[in-house]
Amino acid sequence: MKKIGGLLLSVALAASMFAGCSSSNDGSVGKTSDKPSNSNDANKQVTIKVLSSDDFAGFREKAIKEFEQENPNIHVNLEHVAYDQLHDKELASFNASDNAAYDVVDVDEIWTTEYAKAGFIIPVTDRYTDEMKKGILPASLNIVTYNGGYYGIPMFNDALFFYYNEDMLKKAGYDHPPKTWTEFTEMSNKLQQEKITQGPASAWGWSANEGLVCYYTQFLGSFGGKYLDNNGAPVLNNEKGIQALQYMSDAIKQGIVDKASISMNDRQILDAFKNGKTAFVSGWSFYWGEINADDSKVKGQAKVGLVPVADGAEPNTVTGSMFLGITPQSKQPDAAWKFIEFLASKKIQKEQSLDAGALPIWKDLYDDQELNKNHGAFKEMGAQLEHAMSRPQIDNYNEFSKDLQIRIQQVLTGQADAKSALNESADVLKKLEQNK
Amino acid sequence: MQKKIRPYLYLLPSYFVILSVILLPLLFALFISFIDLSKNIRKLDHPNLWHFVGLDNYWTVLTSDYFWSALGKTIYFTVVSVGLEFIIGLAIALILNEKFKGRGLVRGIMLIPWAFPTIVNAVLWKWLYDANYGTVTGLLAKLGFTDGYVNLLGHSFSAMNAVIAADVWKNTPFIALILLAALQSIPGHVYEAAKVDGADAFRRLFAITLPMLRPAIMVALVVRTMEAFKVFDIIYIMTSGGPAGGTQTLSFYTYQSSMMLGNFSSGAAIAFVMSIFIAVFALIYIKILYKDVE
């Protein structure tokens, strides 16, 4: 009898453990799988989970409150992470189910091909209205397009802008931002020598992250180079590309830019600028909102200028817009679309510009009087956007980028010369293109 | 008969747990290292897309320069950090084994670095190394070791050593703790007898203390070597594998391959090659350990 008792007990224990696991699973599956039928019913509550980069998180939280007031039956659960962690977290979530999966994800323009090709986000071409197709800037629509279909709605129109502290430049006797990189070097030296800035006049986000590739692209563009020629062959290793990288490496070696740049990201250099430690910073449009926020020490002192150029080149910068897409795991794509559409609406886009500094996706908002009057850098940012290029669009983009980051850093730390580093990077790019 | 079965029955639940949370994921990882999941983890949901590639993933890994460079860096990290931790830890243990005023307090304080979560420790040291305001950076400059403030995390070699210093600071107390416990179990009369025989302090250290500490030393070294070989979090926080890949260890390379580039198959392959190295370490250590016990 004793024997049977013990046996029963242990079996029961084991069984209860399994039951414990599986019942909780069943529960959540049941809950979520009920939702599609409920989502047609306007009175039932649905929750959509959104994963977003934290660049515009403050504004998005506000916008969500507005959205929930207008749509009391949809609850939005926003999670945001630093941009540098976004891709990794999304990749992990795409194979997750139930509560670990997201309905809406924030996608960088360089991931469009990768995500769309792998089916991580679903096409939403059918949901686009004619107004959207005609009213949104073609450049913005371009970032959500893969194989002729749309995979989400762009949320802003972004690029690396060149910010400068006008007050500091005036103190040094300059009435204009640097037009060329030579002038940038001169001004940086003077600002530092006259102790207008505590250290070097600028810091850059050159740590081993996507930001480094963006900054390199900005230099590449403003030195007159590009990644691929018209036939799609890599040309980043031509004379102009080498000059661009050489300039970056010299700038760090000669102390024109902060030597800590190589271990900083785009948040840290914004903090340095906001606290009045640097006079120049190159960054995204959300910097504008941050620089003019109440906690900024340089509120009202900063302006946006065109990116400096090497002789004879155009002031080209790199684009870096993002969009929201819907995952196939979503059980309530209608509600998710409603939310994305809301954030992309003209009303919210205008608020986003006034509030956080982003540039809108709608063509006609650029003529909006209120925006032109109240957004201090609207015209300048618009002018910069006319000179913008994108990073290479290949579906192995991340592999190329990781490799390029290491090679650029090897040059910046003096372990390799610009020419051979870029030659190898061009080889990698060629190989990855062929693997398509 | 029943006596023989019953223990196993009682153990059944834990077998289930081990099977479901350790063994199955492990076999699953082994499985994905033999199929091609590059670019799309979704393929896992569709068995018809499972494309068996045999040892291809392993071959790709073993022929990649990044792998061998990461292996070299991992070995450097392991040897230097565990070596320093052992020497400093042993010294601390020997000092704390002596009788002096406030010994209890010092023993407590010694453990503080070890009590920090690795992430806190990493962020702390990252600030100490800050190129413009860091305490360590400033100290080195003021003492004349460096020409002004330098960016310690800005060069591959100094970044690796900076990370090692942070790791040594955190993990030395662990070795000191284990060795101290073992030291306390060495009976005092052995030393007295040695003193009577005329053995000086060095002789006593090498002839009595170290041989009697051997089992404890082995345990401490085994644990720390395994941990150091798998180092990830401190590197992720302090350098993200940079600059120029200078601190890219095997764990970080695995993470990069799976989570950043989305190639879970080659990530799994790197992880298994790495486990082979760890298993070899473990075998060597166990061989030495058991010999000692016999």
PDB file of N, CA, C and O in Angstrom, chain B residues 157-188:
ATOM      1  N   PHE B 157      43.783  46.752 -27.964  1.00  0.00           N
ATOM      2  CA  PHE B 157      44.567  46.082 -26.929  1.00  0.00           C
ATOM      3  C   PHE B 157      44.253  46.645 -25.546  1.00  0.00           C
ATOM      4  O   PHE B 157      43.986  45.899 -24.604  1.00  0.00           O
ATOM      5  N   SER B 158      44.225  47.980 -25.437  1.00  0.00           N
ATOM      6  CA  SER B 158      43.961  48.549 -24.120  1.00  0.00           C
ATOM      7  C   SER B 158      42.519  48.286 -23.702  1.00  0.00           C
ATOM      8  O   SER B 158      42.232  48.096 -22.523  1.00  0.00           O
ATOM      9  N   ALA B 159      41.599  48.225 -24.663  1.00  0.00           N
ATOM     10  CA  ALA B 159      40.208  47.952 -24.315  1.00  0.00           C
ATOM     11  C   ALA B 159      40.090  46.552 -23.713  1.00  0.00           C
ATOM     12  O   ALA B 159      39.422  46.351 -22.706  1.00  0.00           O
ATOM     13  N   MET B 160      40.773  45.567 -24.330  1.00  0.00           N
ATOM     14  CA  MET B 160      40.714  44.210 -23.826  1.00  0.00           C
ATOM     15  C   MET B 160      41.259  44.149 -22.405  1.00  0.00           C
ATOM     16  O   MET B 160      40.653  43.553 -21.511  1.00  0.00           O
ATOM     17  N   ASN B 161      42.390  44.823 -22.173  1.00  0.00           N
ATOM     18  CA  ASN B 161      42.969  44.784 -20.831  1.00  0.00           C
ATOM     19  C   ASN B 161      42.126  45.561 -19.827  1.00  0.00           C
ATOM     20  O   ASN B 161      42.050  45.188 -18.655  1.00  0.00           O
ATOM     21  N   ALA B 162      41.478  46.604 -20.297  1.00  0.00           N
ATOM     22  CA  ALA B 162      40.598  47.364 -19.410  1.00  0.00           C
ATOM     23  C   ALA B 162      39.422  46.497 -18.969  1.00  0.00           C
ATOM     24  O   ALA B 162      39.029  46.494 -17.805  1.00  0.00           O
ATOM     25  N   VAL B 163      38.880  45.725 -19.917  1.00  0.00           N
ATOM     26  CA  VAL B 163      37.771  44.836 -19.574  1.00  0.00           C
ATOM     27  C   VAL B 163      38.255  43.757 -18.598  1.00  0.00           C
ATOM     28  O   VAL B 163      37.574  43.413 -17.629  1.00  0.00           O
ATOM     29  N   ILE B 164      39.465  43.259 -18.838  1.00  0.00           N
ATOM     30  CA  ILE B 164      40.014  42.235 -17.944  1.00  0.00           C
ATOM     31  C   ILE B 164      40.145  42.796 -16.529  1.00  0.00           C
ATOM     32  O   ILE B 164      39.767  42.151 -15.549  1.00  0.00           O
ATOM     33  N   ALA B 165      40.641  44.039 -16.412  1.00  0.00           N
ATOM     34  CA  ALA B 165      40.791  44.643 -15.087  1.00  0.00           C
ATOM     35  C   ALA B 165      39.444  44.703 -14.372  1.00  0.00           C
ATOM     36  O   ALA B 165      39.340  44.389 -13.178  1.00  0.00           O
ATOM     37  N   ALA B 166      38.405  45.074 -15.103  1.00  0.00           N
ATOM     38  CA  ALA B 166      37.077  45.151 -14.499  1.00  0.00           C
ATOM     39  C   ALA B 166      36.606  43.767 -14.051  1.00  0.00           C
ATOM     40  O   ALA B 166      36.012  43.611 -12.986  1.00  0.00           O
ATOM     41  N   ASP B 167      36.910  42.764 -14.859  1.00  0.00           N
ATOM     42  CA  ASP B 167      36.499  41.404 -14.529  1.00  0.00           C
ATOM     43  C   ASP B 167      37.278  40.881 -13.322  1.00  0.00           C
ATOM     44  O   ASP B 167      36.729  40.216 -12.444  1.00  0.00           O
ATOM     45  N   VAL B 168      38.566  41.207 -13.255  1.00  0.00           N
ATOM     46  CA  VAL B 168      39.395  40.773 -12.133  1.00  0.00           C
ATOM     47  C   VAL B 168      38.882  41.412 -10.845  1.00  0.00           C
ATOM     48  O   VAL B 168      38.750  40.761  -9.819  1.00  0.00           O
ATOM     49  N   TRP B 169      38.561  42.680 -10.924  1.00  0.00           N
ATOM     50  CA  TRP B 169      38.065  43.386  -9.740  1.00  0.00           C
ATOM     51  C   TRP B 169      36.815  42.699  -9.186  1.00  0.00           C
ATOM     52  O   TRP B 169      36.646  42.563  -7.987  1.00  0.00           O
ATOM     53  N   LYS B 170      35.958  42.255 -10.083  1.00  0.00           N
ATOM     54  CA  LYS B 170      34.714  41.650  -9.633  1.00  0.00           C
ATOM     55  C   LYS B 170      34.907  40.223  -9.121  1.00  0.00           C
ATOM     56  O   LYS B 170      34.295  39.825  -8.142  1.00  0.00           O
ATOM     57  N   ASN B 171      35.746  39.440  -9.791  1.00  0.00           N
ATOM     58  CA  ASN B 171      35.756  38.014  -9.491  1.00  0.00           C
ATOM     59  C   ASN B 171      36.851  37.538  -8.547  1.00  0.00           C
ATOM     60  O   ASN B 171      36.809  36.405  -8.079  1.00  0.00           O
ATOM     61  N   THR B 172      37.823  38.395  -8.268  1.00  0.00           N
ATOM     62  CA  THR B 172      38.866  37.997  -7.330  1.00  0.00           C
ATOM     63  C   THR B 172      38.296  37.579  -5.961  1.00  0.00           C
ATOM     64  O   THR B 172      38.718  36.569  -5.408  1.00  0.00           O
ATOM     65  N   PRO B 173      37.337  38.325  -5.412  1.00  0.00           N
ATOM     66  CA  PRO B 173      36.804  37.935  -4.107  1.00  0.00           C
ATOM     67  C   PRO B 173      36.262  36.505  -4.079  1.00  0.00           C
ATOM     68  O   PRO B 173      36.341  35.838  -3.058  1.00  0.00           O
ATOM     69  N   PHE B 174      35.751  36.051  -5.201  1.00  0.00           N
ATOM     70  CA  PHE B 174      35.211  34.693  -5.250  1.00  0.00           C
ATOM     71  C   PHE B 174      36.316  33.674  -4.992  1.00  0.00           C
ATOM     72  O   PHE B 174      36.180  32.762  -4.173  1.00  0.00           O
ATOM     73  N   ILE B 175      37.452  33.855  -5.666  1.00  0.00           N
ATOM     74  CA  ILE B 175      38.581  32.943  -5.466  1.00  0.00           C
ATOM     75  C   ILE B 175      39.117  33.097  -4.048  1.00  0.00           C
ATOM     76  O   ILE B 175      39.376  32.107  -3.349  1.00  0.00           O
ATOM     77  N   ALA B 176      39.220  34.334  -3.579  1.00  0.00           N
ATOM     78  CA  ALA B 176      39.712  34.576  -2.225  1.00  0.00           C
ATOM     79  C   ALA B 176      38.824  33.867  -1.200  1.00  0.00           C
ATOM     80  O   ALA B 176      39.315  33.244  -0.254  1.00  0.00           O
ATOM     81  N   LEU B 177      37.526  33.933  -1.435  1.00  0.00           N
ATOM     82  CA  LEU B 177      36.579  33.329  -0.496  1.00  0.00           C
ATOM     83  C   LEU B 177      36.774  31.815  -0.402  1.00  0.00           C
ATOM     84  O   LEU B 177      36.853  31.244   0.692  1.00  0.00           O
ATOM     85  N   ILE B 178      36.856  31.167  -1.554  1.00  0.00           N
ATOM     86  CA  ILE B 178      37.019  29.712  -1.566  1.00  0.00           C
ATOM     87  C   ILE B 178      38.337  29.323  -0.912  1.00  0.00           C
ATOM     88  O   ILE B 178      38.404  28.400  -0.082  1.00  0.00           O
ATOM     89  N   LEU B 179      39.411  30.049  -1.266  1.00  0.00           N
ATOM     90  CA  LEU B 179      40.728  29.704  -0.710  1.00  0.00           C
ATOM     91  C   LEU B 179      40.777  29.984   0.786  1.00  0.00           C
ATOM     92  O   LEU B 179      41.386  29.226   1.550  1.00  0.00           O
ATOM     93  N   LEU B 180      40.111  31.045   1.215  1.00  0.00           N
ATOM     94  CA  LEU B 180      40.104  31.381   2.638  1.00  0.00           C
ATOM     95  C   LEU B 180      39.421  30.270   3.441  1.00  0.00           C
ATOM     96  O   LEU B 180      39.920  29.845   4.487  1.00  0.00           O
ATOM     97  N   ALA B 181      38.298  29.794   2.918  1.00  0.00           N
ATOM     98  CA  ALA B 181      37.578  28.716   3.601  1.00  0.00           C
ATOM     99  C   ALA B 181      38.479  27.502   3.733  1.00  0.00           C
ATOM    100  O   ALA B 181      38.531  26.840   4.785  1.00  0.00           O
ATOM    101  N   ALA B 182      39.231  27.193   2.660  1.00  0.00           N
ATOM    102  CA  ALA B 182      40.107  26.025   2.697  1.00  0.00           C
ATOM    103  C   ALA B 182      41.277  26.244   3.656  1.00  0.00           C
ATOM    104  O   ALA B 182      41.674  25.330   4.386  1.00  0.00           O
ATOM    105  N   LEU B 183      41.796  27.476   3.659  1.00  0.00           N
ATOM    106  CA  LEU B 183      42.915  27.785   4.561  1.00  0.00           C
ATOM    107  C   LEU B 183      42.532  27.555   6.014  1.00  0.00           C
ATOM    108  O   LEU B 183      43.332  27.069   6.817  1.00  0.00           O
ATOM    109  N   GLN B 184      41.283  27.916   6.321  1.00  0.00           N
ATOM    110  CA  GLN B 184      40.851  27.798   7.712  1.00  0.00           C
ATOM    111  C   GLN B 184      40.767  26.352   8.159  1.00  0.00           C
ATOM    112  O   GLN B 184      40.771  26.068   9.348  1.00  0.00           O
ATOM    113  N   SER B 185      40.704  25.443   7.194  1.00  0.00           N
ATOM    114  CA  SER B 185      40.583  24.037   7.576  1.00  0.00           C
ATOM    115  C   SER B 185      41.951  23.364   7.727  1.00  0.00           C
ATOM    116  O   SER B 185      42.033  22.207   8.106  1.00  0.00           O
ATOM    117  N   ILE B 186      43.053  24.099   7.422  1.00  0.00           N
ATOM    118  CA  ILE B 186      44.376  23.504   7.625  1.00  0.00           C
ATOM    119  C   ILE B 186      44.717  23.600   9.112  1.00  0.00           C
ATOM    120  O   ILE B 186      44.727  24.699   9.674  1.00  0.00           O
ATOM    121  N   PRO B 187      44.952  22.485   9.758  1.00  0.00           N
ATOM    122  CA  PRO B 187      45.206  22.520  11.197  1.00  0.00           C
ATOM    123  C   PRO B 187      46.489  23.284  11.526  1.00  0.00           C
ATOM    124  O   PRO B 187      47.503  23.158  10.830  1.00  0.00           O
ATOM    125  N   GLY B 188      46.460  24.079  12.567  1.00  0.00           N
ATOM    126  CA  GLY B 188      47.587  24.939  12.940  1.00  0.00           C
ATOM    127  C   GLY B 188      48.825  24.149  13.351  1.00  0.00           C
ATOM    128  O   GLY B 188      49.951  24.605  13.128  1.00  0.00           O
TER     129      GLY B 188
END
